[in-house]
Amino acid sequence: MLQLYDLAGAEADRRFSPYCWRIKMALAHKGLEVETIPWRFTEKDRLAPTGQGRVPVLTDGERWVWDSWTIAGYLEDTYFDRPSLFGGSAGRALTRFYANWTDTVLHGALIRLVVLDIFRHTHEKDRAYFRKSREERFGASLEAIAADREARLPAFREVLAPLRLTLRTQPFLGGDHPLFADYVVFGAFQWARAISDFSLLAADDPVYAWRGSMLALFDGLAAKAKGYPV
Amino acid sequence: MLQLYDLAGAEADRRFSPYCWRIKMALAHKGLEVETIPWRFTEKDRLAPTGQGRVPVLTDGERWVWDSWTIAGYLEDTYFDRPSLFGGSAGRALTRFYANWTDTVLHGALIRLVVLDIFRHTHEKDRAYFRKSREERFGASLEAIAADREARLPAFREVLAPLRLTLRTQPFLGGDHPLFADYVVFGAFQWARAISDFSLLAADDPVYAWRGSMLALFDGLAAKAKGYPV
């Protein structure tokens, strides 16, 4: 019995963590059923067995596993007889850079566009925590960060250049089929989609077409989740 | 009998193309002997059988192969019984993003730091071509582009963040052993090393240690090539 603590907003079914989305896609890739448990930023105590305070956290029977990279590796090693998330040991090592690029470059560019939208969708009990922690991190009010997002949009799209060039020559980062690298990058877009109606991609962008393919995977797992049209 | 047309500077043994370095490392990875032929930017006619004017160009007997990605695939498919450059089909697909990130982000950040150094090392017959084409591309004189490179250095190092984070957790991008992804990224550093004494990396940077490992591979193939101490 698999359970995933999954970051939720004001509504329990609005799930907007990019790291949790990586794992939900990975679980579907493996064909594994999971019960997701809505969790809010300030519910650190519910994760006490992990000794840390962030999601995703997966429980597999008695076992607790946390950190999206660690969970992906756990799923690959434990459920090795199901479709691979990495396509072998080389693919696994090569996927690290995708995670690090996404965590730093992609998320860094994206959060400035949607941070105020995230705030508006957080649970009431999370709002003071969210505003204080993010305003400290950016050294500006949430409203100030979001104010010039139209002007920042071309720079955001420029950040996607390596992704765009790759998706011009193959349907997925993993090649003909999606792999965990696809889920890592897609998590960022699904994060944005869950809480923001801001249009990130031009319709003629290969990244747009790829995002559409990702939304449709696993009987529309991501497309059916609460969010805004893209 | 393999031959590689390899970009050379004023001295025939100063080889500074990052794309050619990818292939020289890949050939060594496969344990294949190659004769490198010094080639200059303006010698387009020598590549006539390829119908294009850039190196690397590989000849394998009667066969001509060009474009570094195509050559790597050719070597992998033709010499499949030798060590793999990609670690399988997933690894091959996953390596595309590394090439696109390197071509756009890494080279884009690096060239502004070393473009004047490249010019100083180009062959006399290439100088007018090089200055004109690069000044048109950047909309500034080579001297103006290079003038503030000390000020640009922190931004360059910031660009390496995804690489740095990855190399903190594993010795090579390919994992325990280098793969073509490593050669793609390393080509950029070997390009700089060939023509510039400008210090790109801090000694405590994991990227610095990785570059040292790359320089030492294949009995110091890259370290022994003409260039500056790093």
Coordinates of C-alpha atoms in Angstrom, one line a residue:
Chain A
M1 CA 0.0 0.0 0.0
L2 CA 1.6 3.2 -1.2
Q3 CA 0.8 6.6 0.1
L4 CA 2.2 10.0 -0.9
Y5 CA 2.1 13.2 1.1
D6 CA 1.2 15.7 -1.6
L7 CA 1.3 19.5 -1.2
A8 CA -2.2 20.9 -1.4
G9 CA -3.6 24.5 -1.6
A10 CA -6.7 26.0 -0.1
E11 CA -8.7 23.3 -1.8
A12 CA -7.5 19.8 -0.9
D13 CA -7.5 18.7 -4.5
R14 CA -5.3 21.6 -5.8
R15 CA -1.9 19.9 -5.8
F16 CA 0.9 22.2 -6.9
S17 CA 4.3 20.8 -5.8
P18 CA 6.6 20.2 -8.8
Y19 CA 8.5 17.7 -6.8
C20 CA 5.3 15.8 -5.9
W21 CA 4.3 15.8 -9.6
R22 CA 7.6 14.1 -10.5
I23 CA 6.7 11.3 -8.2
K24 CA 3.0 11.0 -9.2
M25 CA 4.1 10.7 -12.8
A26 CA 6.8 8.2 -11.9
L27 CA 4.3 6.1 -9.9
A28 CA 2.0 6.0 -12.9
H29 CA 4.9 5.1 -15.2
K30 CA 5.6 2.1 -13.0
G31 CA 1.9 1.3 -13.0
L32 CA 1.7 1.6 -9.2
E33 CA -1.5 2.7 -7.4
V34 CA -1.0 5.4 -4.8
E35 CA -3.2 7.1 -2.3
T36 CA -2.3 10.8 -2.2
I37 CA -2.7 12.6 1.1
P38 CA -3.2 16.4 1.0
W39 CA -0.6 18.1 3.1
R40 CA 0.1 21.8 3.8
F41 CA 3.4 23.6 4.3
T42 CA 3.0 24.1 8.0
E43 CA 2.1 20.5 8.8
K44 CA 5.8 19.6 9.5
D45 CA 4.7 17.4 12.4
R46 CA 2.9 14.9 10.1
L47 CA 6.3 14.1 8.5
A48 CA 8.0 13.5 11.8
P49 CA 9.2 10.0 11.0
T50 CA 11.3 11.4 8.2
G51 CA 13.2 13.9 10.4
Q52 CA 12.6 16.7 7.9
G53 CA 9.7 18.9 6.8
R54 CA 9.1 18.8 3.1
V55 CA 7.2 16.7 0.6
P56 CA 7.1 14.5 -1.4
V57 CA 7.1 11.8 1.3
L58 CA 6.2 8.2 0.2
T59 CA 5.2 5.5 2.6
D60 CA 5.4 1.9 1.3
G61 CA 4.0 -0.3 4.0
E62 CA 6.1 0.5 7.1
R63 CA 8.8 2.2 5.1
W64 CA 9.1 6.0 4.8
V65 CA 11.0 7.5 1.8
W66 CA 11.5 11.2 1.1
D67 CA 13.2 13.6 -1.3
S68 CA 12.0 13.2 -4.9
W69 CA 15.4 11.9 -6.2
T70 CA 15.6 9.3 -3.5
I71 CA 12.0 8.3 -4.0
A72 CA 12.6 7.8 -7.8
G73 CA 15.6 5.7 -7.1
Y74 CA 13.7 3.7 -4.5
L75 CA 10.9 3.0 -7.0
E76 CA 13.4 2.0 -9.7
D77 CA 15.2 -0.4 -7.4
T78 CA 12.2 -1.9 -5.6
Y79 CA 9.9 -2.2 -8.6
F80 CA 12.7 -3.2 -11.0
D81 CA 10.4 -5.5 -12.9
R82 CA 8.2 -2.6 -14.1
P83 CA 9.0 -0.1 -16.8
S84 CA 12.3 1.7 -16.1
L85 CA 12.3 5.4 -15.1
F86 CA 15.9 5.8 -16.3
G87 CA 16.6 3.3 -19.0
G88 CA 19.6 1.8 -17.2
S89 CA 22.5 3.0 -15.0
A90 CA 23.8 5.5 -17.5
G91 CA 20.4 7.0 -17.9
R92 CA 20.0 7.2 -14.2
A93 CA 23.3 9.1 -13.8
L94 CA 22.5 11.3 -16.8
T95 CA 19.1 12.3 -15.2
R96 CA 20.8 14.1 -12.3
F97 CA 21.7 17.1 -14.4
Y98 CA 18.1 17.4 -15.5
A99 CA 17.0 17.6 -11.9
N100 CA 19.7 20.1 -11.0
W101 CA 18.9 22.2 -14.1
T102 CA 15.2 22.2 -13.2
D103 CA 15.7 22.9 -9.5
T104 CA 17.9 25.9 -10.1
V105 CA 17.4 27.4 -13.6
L106 CA 13.9 26.4 -14.6
H107 CA 12.2 26.8 -11.1
G108 CA 14.3 30.0 -10.5
A109 CA 12.9 31.6 -13.7
L110 CA 9.4 30.3 -13.2
I111 CA 8.8 31.2 -9.6
R112 CA 9.1 34.9 -10.2
L113 CA 6.3 34.7 -12.7
V114 CA 3.9 32.7 -10.5
V115 CA 4.8 33.4 -6.9
L116 CA 1.8 35.7 -6.2
D117 CA -0.5 33.1 -7.8
I118 CA 0.9 30.4 -5.5
F119 CA 0.2 32.7 -2.5
R120 CA -3.4 33.2 -3.6
H121 CA -3.9 29.5 -3.7
T122 CA -2.2 28.5 -0.5
H123 CA -4.3 27.3 2.5
E124 CA -5.1 30.1 4.9
K125 CA -3.0 28.5 7.6
D126 CA 0.0 28.5 5.3
R127 CA -0.2 32.1 4.1
A128 CA 1.8 33.9 6.7
Y129 CA 4.5 31.3 6.4
F130 CA 4.6 31.4 2.7
R131 CA 4.7 35.2 2.4
K132 CA 7.4 35.6 5.0
S133 CA 9.7 32.8 3.7
R134 CA 9.4 33.9 0.0
E135 CA 9.7 37.6 0.6
E136 CA 12.8 37.0 2.7
R137 CA 14.3 34.8 -0.1
F138 CA 13.7 37.3 -2.8
G139 CA 14.1 40.5 -0.8
A140 CA 10.9 42.0 -2.2
S141 CA 7.2 41.8 -1.7
L142 CA 5.3 39.1 -3.6
E143 CA 3.4 41.8 -5.4
A144 CA 6.7 43.5 -6.4
I145 CA 8.2 40.2 -7.7
A146 CA 5.1 39.5 -9.9
A147 CA 4.6 43.1 -11.1
D148 CA 6.8 42.9 -14.2
R149 CA 6.1 39.4 -15.2
E150 CA 5.1 40.3 -18.8
A151 CA 8.4 41.9 -19.2
R152 CA 10.2 38.8 -17.8
L153 CA 8.4 36.4 -20.1
P154 CA 10.8 36.6 -23.0
A155 CA 13.7 35.8 -20.7
F156 CA 11.8 32.8 -19.3
R157 CA 11.3 31.5 -22.8
E158 CA 14.9 32.0 -23.5
V159 CA 15.8 29.8 -20.5
L160 CA 13.9 27.0 -22.3
A161 CA 16.2 27.1 -25.3
P162 CA 18.1 23.7 -24.6
L163 CA 14.7 22.1 -24.0
R164 CA 13.2 23.5 -27.1
L165 CA 16.1 22.4 -29.3
T166 CA 15.9 18.9 -27.9
L167 CA 12.2 18.6 -28.3
R168 CA 12.5 19.7 -31.9
T169 CA 14.4 16.5 -32.7
Q170 CA 12.7 13.9 -30.5
P171 CA 9.2 13.6 -28.9
F172 CA 10.5 13.3 -25.3
L173 CA 13.7 14.0 -23.4
G174 CA 13.9 10.2 -22.9
G175 CA 13.6 9.7 -26.7
D176 CA 10.5 8.0 -28.2
H177 CA 9.0 7.5 -24.7
P178 CA 9.0 9.6 -21.6
L179 CA 11.5 8.9 -18.7
F180 CA 12.0 10.4 -15.3
A181 CA 13.9 13.3 -16.9
D182 CA 10.6 14.2 -18.6
Y183 CA 8.7 14.1 -15.3
V184 CA 11.3 16.2 -13.6
V185 CA 11.0 19.0 -16.1
F186 CA 7.2 18.6 -16.6
G187 CA 6.7 19.0 -12.8
A188 CA 7.6 22.7 -13.2
F189 CA 4.9 23.2 -15.8
Q190 CA 2.3 21.3 -13.8
W191 CA 3.2 23.4 -10.8
A192 CA 2.4 26.5 -12.8
R193 CA -0.7 25.1 -14.3
A194 CA -2.1 24.2 -10.9
I195 CA -2.1 27.7 -9.6
S196 CA -1.8 30.2 -12.4
D197 CA -3.6 31.3 -15.6
F198 CA -0.5 33.1 -16.8
S199 CA 0.4 31.9 -20.3
L200 CA 4.0 30.6 -20.3
L201 CA 4.4 29.1 -23.8
A202 CA 3.6 30.2 -27.3
A203 CA 1.4 27.7 -29.1
D204 CA 4.1 27.1 -31.8
D205 CA 6.8 26.2 -29.3
P206 CA 7.9 22.5 -29.3
V207 CA 7.8 22.7 -25.5
Y208 CA 4.1 23.5 -25.8
A209 CA 3.5 20.4 -27.8
W210 CA 5.6 18.3 -25.4
R211 CA 3.7 19.6 -22.4
G212 CA 0.5 18.6 -24.2
S213 CA 1.8 15.1 -24.6
M214 CA 2.8 15.0 -21.0
L215 CA -0.6 16.2 -19.8
A216 CA -2.2 13.4 -21.8
L217 CA -0.1 10.5 -20.4
F218 CA -1.6 7.9 -18.1
D219 CA -5.2 8.6 -19.2
G220 CA -4.7 12.3 -18.6
L221 CA -3.4 12.1 -15.0
A222 CA -2.0 15.6 -15.1
A223 CA -4.7 17.1 -17.4
K224 CA -7.5 16.0 -15.1
A225 CA -5.8 17.5 -12.0
K226 CA -7.2 20.8 -10.8
G227 CA -5.6 23.7 -12.5
Y228 CA -6.0 26.3 -15.3
P229 CA -6.3 25.7 -19.0
V230 CA -2.9 26.0 -20.7
Chain B
M1 CA 41.7 4.4 -41.4
L2 CA 40.1 7.3 -39.6
Q3 CA 40.9 10.9 -40.2
L4 CA 39.5 14.0 -38.5
Y5 CA 39.5 17.5 -39.9
D6 CA 40.3 19.5 -36.7
L7 CA 40.2 23.3 -36.3
A8 CA 43.8 24.7 -35.8
G9 CA 45.1 28.1 -34.9
A10 CA 48.1 30.0 -36.1
E11 CA 50.2 27.0 -34.9
A12 CA 49.1 23.7 -36.5
D13 CA 49.1 21.9 -33.2
R14 CA 46.8 24.4 -31.4
R15 CA 43.4 22.7 -31.7
F16 CA 40.6 24.8 -30.2
S17 CA 37.2 23.6 -31.6
P18 CA 35.0 22.4 -28.7
Y19 CA 33.0 20.3 -31.3
C20 CA 36.2 18.6 -32.5
W21 CA 37.3 17.9 -28.9
R22 CA 34.0 16.1 -28.3
I23 CA 34.9 13.7 -31.1
K24 CA 38.6 13.3 -30.2
M25 CA 37.5 12.3 -26.7
A26 CA 34.8 10.0 -28.2
L27 CA 37.3 8.3 -30.5
A28 CA 39.7 7.7 -27.5
H29 CA 36.7 6.4 -25.5
K30 CA 36.1 3.8 -28.3
G31 CA 39.9 3.0 -28.4
L32 CA 40.0 4.1 -32.0
E33 CA 43.2 5.6 -33.6
V34 CA 42.7 8.7 -35.6
E35 CA 44.9 11.0 -37.7
T36 CA 43.9 14.6 -37.1
I37 CA 44.3 17.0 -40.0
P38 CA 44.8 20.7 -39.1
W39 CA 42.1 22.8 -40.8
R40 CA 41.4 26.5 -40.8
F41 CA 38.0 28.4 -40.8
T42 CA 38.5 29.6 -44.4
E43 CA 39.4 26.3 -45.9
K44 CA 35.8 25.4 -46.8
D45 CA 36.8 23.9 -50.1
R46 CA 38.6 21.1 -48.3
L47 CA 35.3 19.9 -46.9
A48 CA 33.5 20.0 -50.3
P49 CA 32.4 16.3 -50.2
T50 CA 30.3 17.1 -47.1
G51 CA 28.4 20.0 -48.8
Q52 CA 29.0 22.2 -45.8
G53 CA 31.9 24.2 -44.3
R54 CA 32.4 23.3 -40.6
V55 CA 34.4 20.8 -38.6
P56 CA 34.5 18.2 -37.2
V57 CA 34.5 16.1 -40.3
L58 CA 35.4 12.5 -40.0
T59 CA 36.5 10.3 -42.8
D60 CA 36.3 6.5 -42.3
G61 CA 37.7 4.9 -45.4
E62 CA 35.6 6.3 -48.2
R63 CA 32.9 7.6 -45.9
W64 CA 32.6 11.2 -44.9
V65 CA 30.7 12.0 -41.7
W66 CA 30.1 15.5 -40.3
D67 CA 28.4 17.3 -37.4
S68 CA 29.6 16.3 -33.9
W69 CA 26.3 14.7 -32.9
T70 CA 26.1 12.7 -36.2
I71 CA 29.7 11.6 -35.8
A72 CA 29.1 10.4 -32.2
G73 CA 26.1 8.4 -33.4
Y74 CA 28.0 7.0 -36.3
L75 CA 30.8 5.8 -34.0
E76 CA 28.4 4.3 -31.6
D77 CA 26.5 2.4 -34.3
T78 CA 29.6 1.4 -36.4
Y79 CA 31.8 0.4 -33.5
F80 CA 29.1 -1.0 -31.2
D81 CA 31.4 -3.7 -29.9
R82 CA 33.6 -1.1 -28.2
P83 CA 32.7 0.9 -25.0
S84 CA 29.4 2.7 -25.4
L85 CA 29.4 6.5 -25.6
F86 CA 25.8 6.7 -24.3
G87 CA 25.1 3.6 -22.2
G88 CA 22.1 2.6 -24.2
S89 CA 19.3 4.1 -26.2
A90 CA 17.8 6.0 -23.2
G91 CA 21.3 7.5 -22.5
R92 CA 21.6 8.4 -26.1
A93 CA 18.3 10.3 -26.1
L94 CA 19.1 11.9 -22.7
T95 CA 22.5 13.2 -24.0
R96 CA 20.8 15.5 -26.6
F97 CA 19.9 18.0 -23.9
Y98 CA 23.5 18.2 -22.7
A99 CA 24.6 19.0 -26.3
N100 CA 21.9 21.7 -26.6
W101 CA 22.6 23.2 -23.2
T102 CA 26.3 23.3 -24.0
D103 CA 25.8 24.8 -27.5
T104 CA 23.6 27.6 -26.3
V105 CA 24.1 28.3 -22.6
L106 CA 27.6 27.2 -21.9
H107 CA 29.2 28.3 -25.1
G108 CA 27.2 31.5 -25.1
A109 CA 28.5 32.5 -21.7
L110 CA 32.0 31.4 -22.4
I111 CA 32.6 33.0 -25.8
R112 CA 32.3 36.5 -24.4
L113 CA 35.1 35.8 -22.0
V114 CA 37.5 34.3 -24.5
V115 CA 36.6 35.7 -28.0
L116 CA 39.5 38.1 -28.1
D117 CA 41.9 35.3 -27.1
I118 CA 40.5 33.1 -29.9
F119 CA 41.2 35.9 -32.4
R120 CA 44.8 36.3 -31.2
H121 CA 45.4 32.6 -31.8
T122 CA 43.7 32.2 -35.2
H123 CA 45.7 31.7 -38.3
E124 CA 46.6 34.9 -40.1
K125 CA 44.4 33.9 -43.1
D126 CA 41.4 33.4 -40.8
R127 CA 41.6 36.7 -38.9
A128 CA 39.6 39.0 -41.1
Y129 CA 36.8 36.3 -41.4
F130 CA 36.8 35.7 -37.7
R131 CA 36.7 39.3 -36.6
K132 CA 34.0 40.2 -39.1
S133 CA 31.7 37.2 -38.4
R134 CA 32.0 37.5 -34.6
E135 CA 31.6 41.3 -34.5
E136 CA 28.5 41.0 -36.6
R137 CA 27.1 38.3 -34.3
F138 CA 27.7 40.3 -31.1
G139 CA 27.2 43.8 -32.4
A140 CA 30.4 45.0 -30.8
S141 CA 34.1 44.9 -31.4
L142 CA 36.1 41.9 -30.1
E143 CA 37.9 44.3 -27.7
A144 CA 34.7 45.7 -26.3
I145 CA 33.2 42.2 -25.8
A146 CA 36.2 41.1 -23.8
A147 CA 36.7 44.3 -21.9
D148 CA 34.5 43.6 -18.9
R149 CA 35.2 39.8 -18.6
E150 CA 36.3 40.0 -14.9
A151 CA 32.9 41.5 -14.2
R152 CA 31.2 38.7 -16.1
L153 CA 33.0 35.9 -14.4
P154 CA 30.5 35.5 -11.5
A155 CA 27.7 35.2 -14.0
F156 CA 29.6 32.6 -16.0
R157 CA 30.2 30.6 -12.8
E158 CA 26.5 30.9 -11.9
V159 CA 25.7 29.3 -15.3
L160 CA 27.6 26.2 -14.2
A161 CA 25.3 25.7 -11.2
P162 CA 23.5 22.5 -12.6
L163 CA 26.8 21.1 -13.5
R164 CA 28.3 21.9 -10.2
L165 CA 25.5 20.3 -8.2
T166 CA 25.6 17.2 -10.3
L167 CA 29.4 16.8 -9.9
R168 CA 29.1 17.2 -6.2
T169 CA 27.2 13.9 -6.1
Q170 CA 28.9 11.8 -8.8
P171 CA 32.4 11.9 -10.4
F172 CA 31.2 12.2 -14.0
L173 CA 27.9 13.3 -15.7
G174 CA 27.8 9.7 -16.9
G175 CA 28.1 8.4 -13.3
D176 CA 31.2 6.5 -12.3
H177 CA 32.7 6.7 -15.7
P178 CA 32.6 9.4 -18.4
L179 CA 30.2 9.2 -21.3
F180 CA 29.7 11.4 -24.4
A181 CA 27.8 13.9 -22.2
D182 CA 31.0 14.5 -20.3
Y183 CA 32.9 15.0 -23.6
V184 CA 30.3 17.5 -24.9
V185 CA 30.6 19.7 -21.8
F186 CA 34.3 19.2 -21.5
G187 CA 34.8 20.4 -25.0
A188 CA 33.9 23.9 -23.9
F189 CA 36.6 24.0 -21.3
Q190 CA 39.2 22.5 -23.6
W191 CA 38.3 25.1 -26.2
A192 CA 39.0 27.8 -23.6
R193 CA 42.2 26.1 -22.3
A194 CA 43.6 25.9 -25.9
I195 CA 43.6 29.7 -26.5
S196 CA 43.2 31.5 -23.2
D197 CA 45.0 31.9 -19.9
F198 CA 41.9 33.5 -18.3
S199 CA 41.1 31.5 -15.1
L200 CA 37.5 30.3 -15.4
L201 CA 37.0 28.1 -12.3
A202 CA 37.8 28.4 -8.6
A203 CA 40.0 25.6 -7.3
D204 CA 37.4 24.5 -4.8
D205 CA 34.7 24.1 -7.5
P206 CA 33.6 20.5 -8.2
V207 CA 33.7 21.5 -11.8
Y208 CA 37.4 22.2 -11.5
A209 CA 38.1 18.7 -10.1
W210 CA 36.0 17.1 -12.8
R211 CA 37.9 19.1 -15.5
G212 CA 41.1 17.8 -14.0
S213 CA 39.8 14.2 -14.3
M214 CA 38.8 14.8 -17.9
L215 CA 42.2 16.3 -18.8
A216 CA 43.8 13.1 -17.4
L217 CA 41.7 10.6 -19.3
F218 CA 43.3 8.5 -22.1
D219 CA 46.8 9.0 -20.9
G220 CA 46.4 12.8 -20.7
L221 CA 45.1 13.2 -24.3
A222 CA 43.6 16.6 -23.5
A223 CA 46.2 17.7 -21.0
K224 CA 49.0 17.1 -23.4
A225 CA 47.4 19.2 -26.2
K226 CA 48.8 22.7 -26.7
G227 CA 47.1 25.2 -24.4
Y228 CA 47.5 27.1 -21.2
P229 CA 47.8 25.8 -17.6
V230 CA 44.4 25.7 -15.9

